[in-house]
Coordinates of C-alpha atoms and ligand atoms in Angstrom, one line a residue:
X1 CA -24.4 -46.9 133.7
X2 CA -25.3 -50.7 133.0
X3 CA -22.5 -51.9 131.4
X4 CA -22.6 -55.3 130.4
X5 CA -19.5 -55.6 128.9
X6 CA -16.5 -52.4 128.5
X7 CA -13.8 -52.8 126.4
X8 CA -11.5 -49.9 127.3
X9 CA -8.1 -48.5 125.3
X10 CA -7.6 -51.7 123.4
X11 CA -4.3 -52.3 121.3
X12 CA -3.4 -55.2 119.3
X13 CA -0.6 -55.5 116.8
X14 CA -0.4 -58.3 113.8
X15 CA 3.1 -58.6 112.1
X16 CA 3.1 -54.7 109.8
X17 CA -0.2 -54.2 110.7
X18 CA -1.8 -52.7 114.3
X19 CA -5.3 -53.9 114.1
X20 CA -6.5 -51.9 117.3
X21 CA -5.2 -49.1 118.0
X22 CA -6.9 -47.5 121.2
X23 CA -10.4 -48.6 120.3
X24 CA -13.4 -48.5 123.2
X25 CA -16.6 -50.4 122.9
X26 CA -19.1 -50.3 125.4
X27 CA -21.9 -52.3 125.6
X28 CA -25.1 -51.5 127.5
X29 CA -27.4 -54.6 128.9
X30 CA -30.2 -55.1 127.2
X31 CA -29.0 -53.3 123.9
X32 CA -27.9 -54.5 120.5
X33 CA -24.8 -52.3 119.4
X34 CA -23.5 -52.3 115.7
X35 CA -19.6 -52.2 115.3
X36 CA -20.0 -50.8 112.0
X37 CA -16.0 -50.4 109.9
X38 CA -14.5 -50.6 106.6
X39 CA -13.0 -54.2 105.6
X40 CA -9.8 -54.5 107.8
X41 CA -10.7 -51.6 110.2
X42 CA -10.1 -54.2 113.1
X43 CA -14.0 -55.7 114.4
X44 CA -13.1 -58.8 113.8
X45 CA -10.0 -58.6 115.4
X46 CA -11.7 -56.8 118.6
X47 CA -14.1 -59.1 118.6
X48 CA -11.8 -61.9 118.3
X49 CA -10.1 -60.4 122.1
X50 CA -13.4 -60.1 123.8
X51 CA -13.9 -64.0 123.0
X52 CA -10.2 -64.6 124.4
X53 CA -9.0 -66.2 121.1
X54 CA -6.4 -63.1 121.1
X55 CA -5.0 -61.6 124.0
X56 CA -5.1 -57.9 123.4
X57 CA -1.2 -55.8 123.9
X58 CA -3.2 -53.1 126.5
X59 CA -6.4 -52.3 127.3
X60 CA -8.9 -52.8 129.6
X61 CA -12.0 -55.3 129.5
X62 CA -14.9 -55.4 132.0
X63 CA -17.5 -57.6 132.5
X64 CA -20.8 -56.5 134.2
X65 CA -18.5 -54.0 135.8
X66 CA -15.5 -56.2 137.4
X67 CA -12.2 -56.5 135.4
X68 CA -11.3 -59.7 133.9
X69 CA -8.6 -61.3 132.1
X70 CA -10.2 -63.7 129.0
X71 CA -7.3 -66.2 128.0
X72 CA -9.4 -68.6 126.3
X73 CA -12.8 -69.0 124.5
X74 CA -13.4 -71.3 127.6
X75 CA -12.8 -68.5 130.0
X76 CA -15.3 -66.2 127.5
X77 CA -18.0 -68.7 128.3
X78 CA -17.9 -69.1 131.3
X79 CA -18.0 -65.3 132.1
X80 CA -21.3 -65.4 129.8
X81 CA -20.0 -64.5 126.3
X82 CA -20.6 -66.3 123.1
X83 CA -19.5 -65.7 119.7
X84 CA -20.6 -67.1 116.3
X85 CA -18.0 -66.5 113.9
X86 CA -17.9 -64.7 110.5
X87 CA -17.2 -68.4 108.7
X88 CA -18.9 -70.8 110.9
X89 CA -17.3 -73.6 112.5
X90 CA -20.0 -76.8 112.3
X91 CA -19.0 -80.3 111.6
X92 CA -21.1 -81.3 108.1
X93 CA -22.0 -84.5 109.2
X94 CA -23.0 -84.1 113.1
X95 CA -26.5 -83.1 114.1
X96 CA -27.3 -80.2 115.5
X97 CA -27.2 -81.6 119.0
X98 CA -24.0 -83.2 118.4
X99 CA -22.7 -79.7 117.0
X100 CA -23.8 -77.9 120.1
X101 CA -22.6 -80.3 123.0
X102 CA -18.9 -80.9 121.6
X103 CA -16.9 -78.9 123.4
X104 CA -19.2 -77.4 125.9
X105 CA -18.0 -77.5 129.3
X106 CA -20.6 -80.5 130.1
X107 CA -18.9 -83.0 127.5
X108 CA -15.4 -82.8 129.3
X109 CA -17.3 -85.5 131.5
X110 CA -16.7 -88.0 128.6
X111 CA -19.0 -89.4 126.2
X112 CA -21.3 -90.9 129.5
X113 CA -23.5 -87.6 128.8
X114 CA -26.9 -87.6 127.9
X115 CA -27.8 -86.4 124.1
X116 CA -31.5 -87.1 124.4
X117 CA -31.6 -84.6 127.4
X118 CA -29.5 -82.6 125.1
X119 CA -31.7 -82.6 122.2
X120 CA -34.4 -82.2 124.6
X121 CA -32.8 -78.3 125.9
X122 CA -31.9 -77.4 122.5
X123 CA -35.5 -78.4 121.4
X124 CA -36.9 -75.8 124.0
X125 CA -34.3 -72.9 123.7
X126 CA -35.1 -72.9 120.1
X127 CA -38.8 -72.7 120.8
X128 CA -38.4 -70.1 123.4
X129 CA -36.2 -68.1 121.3
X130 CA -38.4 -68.4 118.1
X131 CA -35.6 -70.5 116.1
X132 CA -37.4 -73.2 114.8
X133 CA -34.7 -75.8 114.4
X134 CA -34.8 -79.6 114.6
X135 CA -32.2 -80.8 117.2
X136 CA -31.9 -83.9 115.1
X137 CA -31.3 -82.5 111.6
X138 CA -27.7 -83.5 110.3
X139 CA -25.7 -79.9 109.3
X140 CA -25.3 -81.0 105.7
X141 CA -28.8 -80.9 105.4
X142 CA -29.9 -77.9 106.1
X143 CA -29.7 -74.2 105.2
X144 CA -27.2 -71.9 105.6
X145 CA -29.2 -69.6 107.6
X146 CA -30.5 -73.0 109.7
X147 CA -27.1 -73.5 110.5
X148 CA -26.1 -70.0 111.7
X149 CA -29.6 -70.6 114.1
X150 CA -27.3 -73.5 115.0
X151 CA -24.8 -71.3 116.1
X152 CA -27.3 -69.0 118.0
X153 CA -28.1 -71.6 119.8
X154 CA -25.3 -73.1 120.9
X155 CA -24.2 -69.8 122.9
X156 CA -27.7 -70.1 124.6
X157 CA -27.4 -73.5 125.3
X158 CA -24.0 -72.6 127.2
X159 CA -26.0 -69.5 129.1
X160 CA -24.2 -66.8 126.9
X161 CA -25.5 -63.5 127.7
X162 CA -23.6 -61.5 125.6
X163 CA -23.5 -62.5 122.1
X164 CA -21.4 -61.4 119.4
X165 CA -22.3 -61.8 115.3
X166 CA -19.9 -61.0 113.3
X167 CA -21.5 -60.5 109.7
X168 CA -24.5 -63.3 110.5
X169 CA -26.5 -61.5 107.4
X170 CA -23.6 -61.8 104.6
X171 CA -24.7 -65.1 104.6
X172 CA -28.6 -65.0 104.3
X173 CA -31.2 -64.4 102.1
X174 CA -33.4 -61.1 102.7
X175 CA -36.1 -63.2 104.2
X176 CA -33.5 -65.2 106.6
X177 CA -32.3 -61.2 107.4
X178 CA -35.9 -60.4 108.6
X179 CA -36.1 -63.4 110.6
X180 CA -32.5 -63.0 112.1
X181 CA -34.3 -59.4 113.1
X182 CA -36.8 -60.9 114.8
X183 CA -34.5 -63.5 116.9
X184 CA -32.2 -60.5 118.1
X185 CA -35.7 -58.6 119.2
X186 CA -36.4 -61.7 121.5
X187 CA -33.0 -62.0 122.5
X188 CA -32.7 -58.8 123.9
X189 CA -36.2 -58.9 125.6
X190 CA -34.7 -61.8 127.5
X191 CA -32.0 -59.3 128.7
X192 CA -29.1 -60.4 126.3
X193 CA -26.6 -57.9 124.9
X194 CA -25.9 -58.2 121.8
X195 CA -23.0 -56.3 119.5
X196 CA -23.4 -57.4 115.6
X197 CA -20.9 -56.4 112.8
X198 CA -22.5 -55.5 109.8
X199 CA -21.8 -53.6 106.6
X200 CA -25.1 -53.2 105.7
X201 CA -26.6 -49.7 106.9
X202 CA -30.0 -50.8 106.5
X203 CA -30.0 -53.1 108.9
X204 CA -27.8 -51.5 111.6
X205 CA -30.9 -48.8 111.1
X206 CA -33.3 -51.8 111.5
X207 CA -32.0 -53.7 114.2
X208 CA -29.4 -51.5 116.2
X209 CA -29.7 -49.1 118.8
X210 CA -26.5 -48.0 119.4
X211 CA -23.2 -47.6 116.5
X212 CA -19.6 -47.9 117.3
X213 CA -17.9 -47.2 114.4
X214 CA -14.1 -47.7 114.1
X215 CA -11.3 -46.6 111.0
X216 CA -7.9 -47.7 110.6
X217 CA -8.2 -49.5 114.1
X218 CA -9.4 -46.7 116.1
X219 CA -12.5 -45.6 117.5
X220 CA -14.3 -43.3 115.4
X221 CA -17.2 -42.5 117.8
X222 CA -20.7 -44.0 118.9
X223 CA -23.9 -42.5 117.7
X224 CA -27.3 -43.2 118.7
X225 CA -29.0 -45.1 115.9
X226 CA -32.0 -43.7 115.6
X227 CA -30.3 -40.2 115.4
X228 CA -28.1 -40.8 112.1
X229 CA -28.5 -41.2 108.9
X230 CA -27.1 -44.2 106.9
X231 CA -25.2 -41.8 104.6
X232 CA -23.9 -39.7 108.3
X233 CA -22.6 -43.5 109.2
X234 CA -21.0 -43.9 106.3
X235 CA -19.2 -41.4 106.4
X236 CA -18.2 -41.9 110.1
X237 CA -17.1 -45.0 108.4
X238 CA -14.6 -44.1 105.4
X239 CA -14.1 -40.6 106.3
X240 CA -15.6 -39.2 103.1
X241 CA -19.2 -39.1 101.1
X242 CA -20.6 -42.4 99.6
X243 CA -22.5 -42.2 97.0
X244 CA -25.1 -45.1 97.1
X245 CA -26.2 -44.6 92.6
X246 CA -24.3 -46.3 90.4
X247 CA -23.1 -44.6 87.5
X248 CA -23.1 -45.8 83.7
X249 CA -23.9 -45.3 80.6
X250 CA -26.4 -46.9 78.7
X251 CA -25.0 -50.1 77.6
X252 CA -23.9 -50.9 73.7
X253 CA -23.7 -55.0 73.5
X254 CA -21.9 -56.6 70.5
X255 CA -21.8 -60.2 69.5
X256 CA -22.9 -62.8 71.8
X257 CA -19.9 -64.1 74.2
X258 CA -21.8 -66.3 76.3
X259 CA -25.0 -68.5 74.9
X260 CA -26.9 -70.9 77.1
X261 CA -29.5 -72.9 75.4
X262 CA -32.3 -75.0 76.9
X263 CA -29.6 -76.3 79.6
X264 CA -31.4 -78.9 81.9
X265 CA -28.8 -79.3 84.8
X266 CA -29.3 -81.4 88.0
X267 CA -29.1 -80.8 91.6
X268 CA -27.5 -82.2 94.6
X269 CA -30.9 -83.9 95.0
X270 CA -30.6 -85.5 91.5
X271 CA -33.9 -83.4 90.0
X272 CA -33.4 -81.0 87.3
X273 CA -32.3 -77.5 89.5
X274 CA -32.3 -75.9 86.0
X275 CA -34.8 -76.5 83.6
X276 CA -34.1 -76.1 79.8
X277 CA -32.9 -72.5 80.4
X278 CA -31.6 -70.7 77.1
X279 CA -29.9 -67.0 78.0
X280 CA -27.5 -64.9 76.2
X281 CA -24.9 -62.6 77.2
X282 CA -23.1 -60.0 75.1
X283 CA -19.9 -58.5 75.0
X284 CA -20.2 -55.3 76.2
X285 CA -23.4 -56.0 78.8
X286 CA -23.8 -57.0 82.2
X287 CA -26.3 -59.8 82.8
X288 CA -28.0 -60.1 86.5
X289 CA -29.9 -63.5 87.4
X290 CA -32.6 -62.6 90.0
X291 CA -34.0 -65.1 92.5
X292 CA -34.7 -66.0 95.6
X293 CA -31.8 -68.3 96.5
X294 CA -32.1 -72.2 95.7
X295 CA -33.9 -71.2 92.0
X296 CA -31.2 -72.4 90.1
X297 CA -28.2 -70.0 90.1
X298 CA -25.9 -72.3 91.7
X299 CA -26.9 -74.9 89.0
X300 CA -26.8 -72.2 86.2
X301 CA -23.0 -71.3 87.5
X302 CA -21.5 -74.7 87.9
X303 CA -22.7 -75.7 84.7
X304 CA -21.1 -73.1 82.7
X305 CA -17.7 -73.1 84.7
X306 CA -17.5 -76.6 84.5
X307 CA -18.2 -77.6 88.3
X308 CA -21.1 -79.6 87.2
X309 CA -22.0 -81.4 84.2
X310 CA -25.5 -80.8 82.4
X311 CA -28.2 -82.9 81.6
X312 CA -29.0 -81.3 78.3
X313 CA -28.6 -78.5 76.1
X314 CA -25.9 -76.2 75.2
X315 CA -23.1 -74.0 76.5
X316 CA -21.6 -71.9 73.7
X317 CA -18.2 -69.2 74.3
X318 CA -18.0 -66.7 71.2
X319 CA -19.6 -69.5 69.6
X320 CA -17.5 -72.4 70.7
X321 CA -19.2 -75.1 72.0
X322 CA -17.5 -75.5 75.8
X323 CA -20.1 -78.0 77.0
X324 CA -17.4 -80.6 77.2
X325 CA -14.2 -78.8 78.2
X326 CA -12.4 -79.3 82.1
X327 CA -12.7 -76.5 84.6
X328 CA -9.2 -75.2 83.2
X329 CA -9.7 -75.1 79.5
X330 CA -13.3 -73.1 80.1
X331 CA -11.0 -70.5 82.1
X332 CA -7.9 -70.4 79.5
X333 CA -11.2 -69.8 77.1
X334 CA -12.0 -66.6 78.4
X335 CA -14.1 -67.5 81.6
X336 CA -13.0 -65.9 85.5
X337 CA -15.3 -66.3 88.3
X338 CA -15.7 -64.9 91.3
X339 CA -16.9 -67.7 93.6
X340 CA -19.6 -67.6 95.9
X341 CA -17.5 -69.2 98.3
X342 CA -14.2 -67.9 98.6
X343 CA -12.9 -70.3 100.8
X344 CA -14.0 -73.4 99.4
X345 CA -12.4 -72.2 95.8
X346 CA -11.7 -68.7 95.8
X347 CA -8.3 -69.3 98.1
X348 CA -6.1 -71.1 99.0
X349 CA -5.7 -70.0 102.4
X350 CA -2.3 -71.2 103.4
X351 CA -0.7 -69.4 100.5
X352 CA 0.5 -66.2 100.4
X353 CA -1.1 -63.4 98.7
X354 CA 1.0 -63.2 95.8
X355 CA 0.7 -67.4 94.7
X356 CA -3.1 -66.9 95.0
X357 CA -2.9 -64.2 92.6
X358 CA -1.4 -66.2 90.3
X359 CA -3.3 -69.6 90.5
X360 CA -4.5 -69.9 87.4
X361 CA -2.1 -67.9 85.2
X362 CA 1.1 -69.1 86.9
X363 CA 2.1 -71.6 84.1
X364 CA 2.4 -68.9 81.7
X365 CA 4.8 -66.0 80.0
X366 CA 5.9 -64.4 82.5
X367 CA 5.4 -66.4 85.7
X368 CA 7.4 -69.1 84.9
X369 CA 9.8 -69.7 81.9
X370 CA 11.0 -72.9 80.9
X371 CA 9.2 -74.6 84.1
X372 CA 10.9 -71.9 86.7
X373 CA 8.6 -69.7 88.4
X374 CA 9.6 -66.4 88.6
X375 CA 9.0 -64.8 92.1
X376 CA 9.5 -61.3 91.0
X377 CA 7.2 -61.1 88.0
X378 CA 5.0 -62.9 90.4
X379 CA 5.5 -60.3 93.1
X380 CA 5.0 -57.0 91.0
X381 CA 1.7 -58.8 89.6
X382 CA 0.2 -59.0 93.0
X383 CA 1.3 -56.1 94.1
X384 CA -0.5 -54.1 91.1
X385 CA -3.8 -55.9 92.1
X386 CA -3.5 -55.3 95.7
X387 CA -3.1 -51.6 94.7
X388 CA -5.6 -51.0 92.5
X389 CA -8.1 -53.1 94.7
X390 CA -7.2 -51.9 97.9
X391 CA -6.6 -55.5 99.6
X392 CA -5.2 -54.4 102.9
X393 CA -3.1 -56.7 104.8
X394 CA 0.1 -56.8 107.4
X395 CA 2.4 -58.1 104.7
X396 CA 0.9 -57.1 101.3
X397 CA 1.7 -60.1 98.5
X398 CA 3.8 -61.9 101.4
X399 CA 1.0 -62.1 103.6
X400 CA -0.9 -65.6 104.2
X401 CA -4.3 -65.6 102.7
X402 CA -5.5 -66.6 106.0
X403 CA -4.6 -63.5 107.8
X404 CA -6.2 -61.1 105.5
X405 CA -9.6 -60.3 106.7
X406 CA -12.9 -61.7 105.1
X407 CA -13.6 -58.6 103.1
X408 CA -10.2 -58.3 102.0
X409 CA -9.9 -61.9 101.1
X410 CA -12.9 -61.1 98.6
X411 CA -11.6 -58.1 97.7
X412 CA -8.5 -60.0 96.9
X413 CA -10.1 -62.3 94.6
X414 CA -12.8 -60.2 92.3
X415 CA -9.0 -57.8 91.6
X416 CA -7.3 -61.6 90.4
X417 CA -10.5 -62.2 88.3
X418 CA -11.2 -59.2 87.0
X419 CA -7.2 -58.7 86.2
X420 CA -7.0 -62.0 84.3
X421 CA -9.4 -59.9 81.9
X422 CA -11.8 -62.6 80.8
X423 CA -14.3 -62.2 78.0
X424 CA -16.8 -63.6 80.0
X425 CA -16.9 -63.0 83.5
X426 CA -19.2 -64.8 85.8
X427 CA -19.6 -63.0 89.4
X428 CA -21.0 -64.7 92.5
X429 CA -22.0 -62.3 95.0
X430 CA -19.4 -60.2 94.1
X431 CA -19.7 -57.4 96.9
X432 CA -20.7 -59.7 100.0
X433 CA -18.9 -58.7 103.2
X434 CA -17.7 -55.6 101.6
X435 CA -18.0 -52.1 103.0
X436 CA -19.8 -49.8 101.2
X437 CA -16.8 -48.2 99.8
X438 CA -15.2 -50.8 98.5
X439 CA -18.9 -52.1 96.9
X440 CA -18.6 -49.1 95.2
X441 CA -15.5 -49.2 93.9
X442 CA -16.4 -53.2 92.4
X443 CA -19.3 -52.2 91.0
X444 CA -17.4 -49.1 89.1
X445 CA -15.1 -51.8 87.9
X446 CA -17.4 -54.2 87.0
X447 CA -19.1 -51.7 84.6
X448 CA -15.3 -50.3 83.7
X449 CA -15.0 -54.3 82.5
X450 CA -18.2 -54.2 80.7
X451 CA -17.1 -50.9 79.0
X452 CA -13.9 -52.4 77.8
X453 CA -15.8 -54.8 75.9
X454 CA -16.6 -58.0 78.2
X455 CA -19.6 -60.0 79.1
X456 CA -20.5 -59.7 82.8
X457 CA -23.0 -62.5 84.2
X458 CA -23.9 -60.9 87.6
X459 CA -25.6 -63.3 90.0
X460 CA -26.6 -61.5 93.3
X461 CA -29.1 -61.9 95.9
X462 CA -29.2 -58.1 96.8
X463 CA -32.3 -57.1 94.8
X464 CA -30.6 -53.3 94.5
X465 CA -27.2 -54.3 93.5
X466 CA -28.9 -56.3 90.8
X467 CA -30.9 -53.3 89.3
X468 CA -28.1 -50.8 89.8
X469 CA -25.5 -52.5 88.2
X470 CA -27.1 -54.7 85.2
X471 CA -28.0 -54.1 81.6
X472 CA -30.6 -57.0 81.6
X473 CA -32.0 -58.7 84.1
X474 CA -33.5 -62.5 84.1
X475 CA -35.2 -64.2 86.3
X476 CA -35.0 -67.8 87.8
X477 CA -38.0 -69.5 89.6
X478 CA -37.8 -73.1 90.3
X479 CA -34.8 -73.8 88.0
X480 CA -36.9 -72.3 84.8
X481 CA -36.6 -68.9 83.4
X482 CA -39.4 -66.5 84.2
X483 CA -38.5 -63.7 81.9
X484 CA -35.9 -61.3 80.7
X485 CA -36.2 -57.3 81.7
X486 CA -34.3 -54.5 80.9
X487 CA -32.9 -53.0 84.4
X488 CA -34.2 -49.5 83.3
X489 CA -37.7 -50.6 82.5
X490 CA -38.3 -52.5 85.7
X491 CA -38.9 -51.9 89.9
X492 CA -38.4 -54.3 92.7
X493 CA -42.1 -55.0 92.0
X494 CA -41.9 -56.5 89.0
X495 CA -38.9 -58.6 89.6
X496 CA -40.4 -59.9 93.2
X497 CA -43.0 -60.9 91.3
X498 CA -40.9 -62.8 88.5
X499 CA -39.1 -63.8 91.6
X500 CA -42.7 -65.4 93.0
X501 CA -42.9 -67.0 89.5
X502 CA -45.1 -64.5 88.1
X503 CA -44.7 -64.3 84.0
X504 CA -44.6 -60.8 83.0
X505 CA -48.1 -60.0 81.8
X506 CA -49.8 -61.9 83.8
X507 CA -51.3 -61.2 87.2
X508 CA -50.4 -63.0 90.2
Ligands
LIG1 N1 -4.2 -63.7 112.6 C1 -3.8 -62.6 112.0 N2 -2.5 -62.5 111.6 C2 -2.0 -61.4 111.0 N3 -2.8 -60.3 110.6 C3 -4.1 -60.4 111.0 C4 -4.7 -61.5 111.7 N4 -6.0 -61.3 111.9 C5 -6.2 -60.0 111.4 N5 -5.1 -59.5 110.8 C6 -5.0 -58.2 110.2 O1 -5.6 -57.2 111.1 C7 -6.4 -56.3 110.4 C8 -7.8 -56.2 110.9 O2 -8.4 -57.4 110.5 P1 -9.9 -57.8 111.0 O3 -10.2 -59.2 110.5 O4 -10.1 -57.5 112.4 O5 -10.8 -56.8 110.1 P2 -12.4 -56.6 110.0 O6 -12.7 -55.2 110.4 O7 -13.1 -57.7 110.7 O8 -12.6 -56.7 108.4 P3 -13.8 -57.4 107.5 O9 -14.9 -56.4 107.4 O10 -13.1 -57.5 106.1 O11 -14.1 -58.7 108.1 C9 -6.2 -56.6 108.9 O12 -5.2 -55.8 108.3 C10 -5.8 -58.1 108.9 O13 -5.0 -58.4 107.8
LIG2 MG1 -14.2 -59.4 109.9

């Protein structure tokens, strides 16, 4: 067989945790093979060997069928591997080209090398390859889903022919998924090999050939993909049935908690990215904002957390005008959110579990008394939520933030938000990078929060998480709000539609 790459009886420990425990991966040329696992099951990890950022305890790799010994990311490229990571690592304020020749092998040669015949490769890999990015662009200027082309590219432009993606989708809108599709489809008729970690079935049916799917750190098995079903990986996956329905009961709002009226807020490009906007949430409902991405969610968010200030119009909390209150006192109000980006202010990544649990609650009864923190109160707080959220790590609440991996990190942070039991809770992509299991567990608790009472303001970019899980649904096009549904009356239809721009009613 064609192998181009083998990874055979591969172990790797972490301090209380082993990551890999026996696992094989093999990769045929010219295929793209899922590693499909729960959050912590060990891909990134894996992953993370075959690119020589970890050296593995035993195992065996092979690379177009002759052993080798990857010490470095260095030594991964040169052997023809490339690897674009599940937070990506550009610098904000280089250009693409700048981005993809620091640090190849070619710039060791001092700064005496040539960026214009630079610009001028990357300018016809991307064509070639169907990318459609602009060499000269700057990073901070461009889309996420731009940048993770940026990434693509840069392997090619170091002659990578296998290339690993771990998560490249959590990231993107469903239109950037489709397009990322395509890219892989040309990829591999070039004769790349591709292995891509994803938690989402759909497109592992879409896009894969081949599954490896791994549990605990060990290999579970490798199915043909055309040959299972999503619900028969699944269950390869967490070693019991998913169900993919959400279940609730009709909801039964009270009083308004959250009331947004004719809010005009401005973007980073100083025009109105929400225009005059009213909404209302109820205790006891769970409101999901529908949109393409870039419609004014990000505005809508930062507005009423505090993150941004508004133009005009109101913010009301159980009828208290918060429009003018700090990030802090709209949280000791009754507001928790669950960031869209965890790192950036979800975590603090160099602090253990248990402080992160605890950043905005740590000041009070019983955390800290008369200005003295107390570590055990602390401890058996953090340890409740790691429980009842399942946040798996080496160390449990002593473990560094950092080490966890990116689902857990998430998972850690909806259980600290959710636990702080706000009146109003306000939830970013709430389920990105999670497994399916655990997406079903947030969603139960989401509705669990809404049935105790609360306002839930769900904004998602999964067109089915936002039907399953909400009450009402509105929709943003262009910063302005297009309409309000009820989730049971409506379809994808409609709300693509609304998501066009389309007023109910009227025909597009
Ligand atoms: N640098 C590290 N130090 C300590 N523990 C680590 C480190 N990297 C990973 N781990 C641990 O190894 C286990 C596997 O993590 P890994 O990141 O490989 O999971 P994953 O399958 O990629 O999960 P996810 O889907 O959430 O990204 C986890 O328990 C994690 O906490
Ligand atoms: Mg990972």
């Amino acid at each position: 067989m064609d192998y181009a790459v083998e990874m055979l009886g591969i172990r790797k420990e972490f301090p209380g945790v082993v990551a890999n425990d026996d696992i094989t991966l093999q990769l045929k040329r010219g295929e793209i093979h899922a590693l499909l696992g729960e959050n912590g099951a060990g891909k990134s990890t894996l992953m993370g060997i075959l690119f020589g950022m970890y050296q593995a305890d035993r195992g065996t790799i092979r690379v177009n069928g002759k052993e080798v010994r990857i010490a470095n990311p260095n030594v991964a490229n040169r052997l023809g591997i490339g690897m674009v990571h599940q937070h990506f690592k550009l610098v904000d304020t280089f250009t693409v080209t700048e981005n993809i020749i620091l640090g190849s092998e070619n710039s060791r040669w001092g700064f005496v090398l040539d960026t214009r015949s630079a610009s001028r490769r990357i300018a016809e890999l991307s064509r070639r390859y169907g990318l459609n990015v602009d060499p000269d662009a700057k990073i901070e200027d461009i889309s996420v889903g731009m940048q993770q082309r940026v990434e693509i590219l840069k392997m090619l432009y170091r002659n990578a022919d296998v290339l690993i993606l771990d998560e490249p989708t959590a990231v993107l809108t469903p239109q950037e998924i489709q397009e990322l599709g395509a890219i892989l489809k040309n990829l591999i008729q070039e004769d790349k090999s591709i292995i891509l970690i994803t938690h989402k079935l759909k497109e592992i049916k879409a896009f894969a050939d081949r599954c490896t799917v791994i549990r605990r750190g060990k290999t579970v098995g490798t199915v043909e993909v055309a040959a299972a079903s999503e619900a028969a990986m699944a269950e390869m996956m967490v070693g019991r049935q998913v169900s993919f329905k959400v279940e609730k009961k009709p909801a039964s709002p009270g009083d308004a908690v959250l009331q947004i009226d004719s809010l005009s807020v401005k973007n980073n490009k100083q025009v109105l990215g929400l225009n005059g906007v009213s909404l209302e949430v109820r205790s006891g409902e769970i409101v999901g904002i529908a949109g393409v991405e870039g419609n004014g969610q990000s505005e809508l968010v930062e507005a009423v957390t505090g993150l941004r200030k508004t133009e005009s119009g109101g913010i009301r909390l159980k009828g208290k005008d918060i429009s003018g209150l700090s990030i802090r006192d709209r949280n000791e109000s009754g507001i928790g959110h669950i960031p869209e980006d965890r790192h950036k202010r979800g975590l603090v990544l160099d602090y253990t579990l248990a402080e992160n649990m605890v950043l905005e609650v740590y000041h009070r009864d019983p955390f800290s008394r008369n200005g003295i923190l107390n570590k055990s109160a602390i401890r058996s707080y953090a340890e409740r939520i790691i429980g009842s959220y399942d946040v798996r790590s080496g160390q449990g609440a002593a473990s560094v933030a950092r080490s966890l991996s990116g689902g857990n990190q998430q998972k850690a942070v909806i259980g600290r938000e959710i636990e702080g039991d706000p009146d109003l809770l306000i939830a970013v992509q709430p389920t990105r990078g999670l497994d399916v299991g655990s997406i079903e567990y947030i969603h139960k608790r989401l509705i669990e929060h809404r049935d105790r009472g609360k306002a839930v303001l769900l904004i998602s970019l999964e067109l089915d998480e936002v039907l399953n899980v909400s009450d009402r649904i509105a929709v943003l096009n262009n910063g302005e709000l297009i309409g309000v549904v009820e989730a049971s009356e409506t379809n994808e239809n409609e709300l693509g539609l609304m998501m066009a721009g389309v007023r109910k009613g009227e025909t597009a």
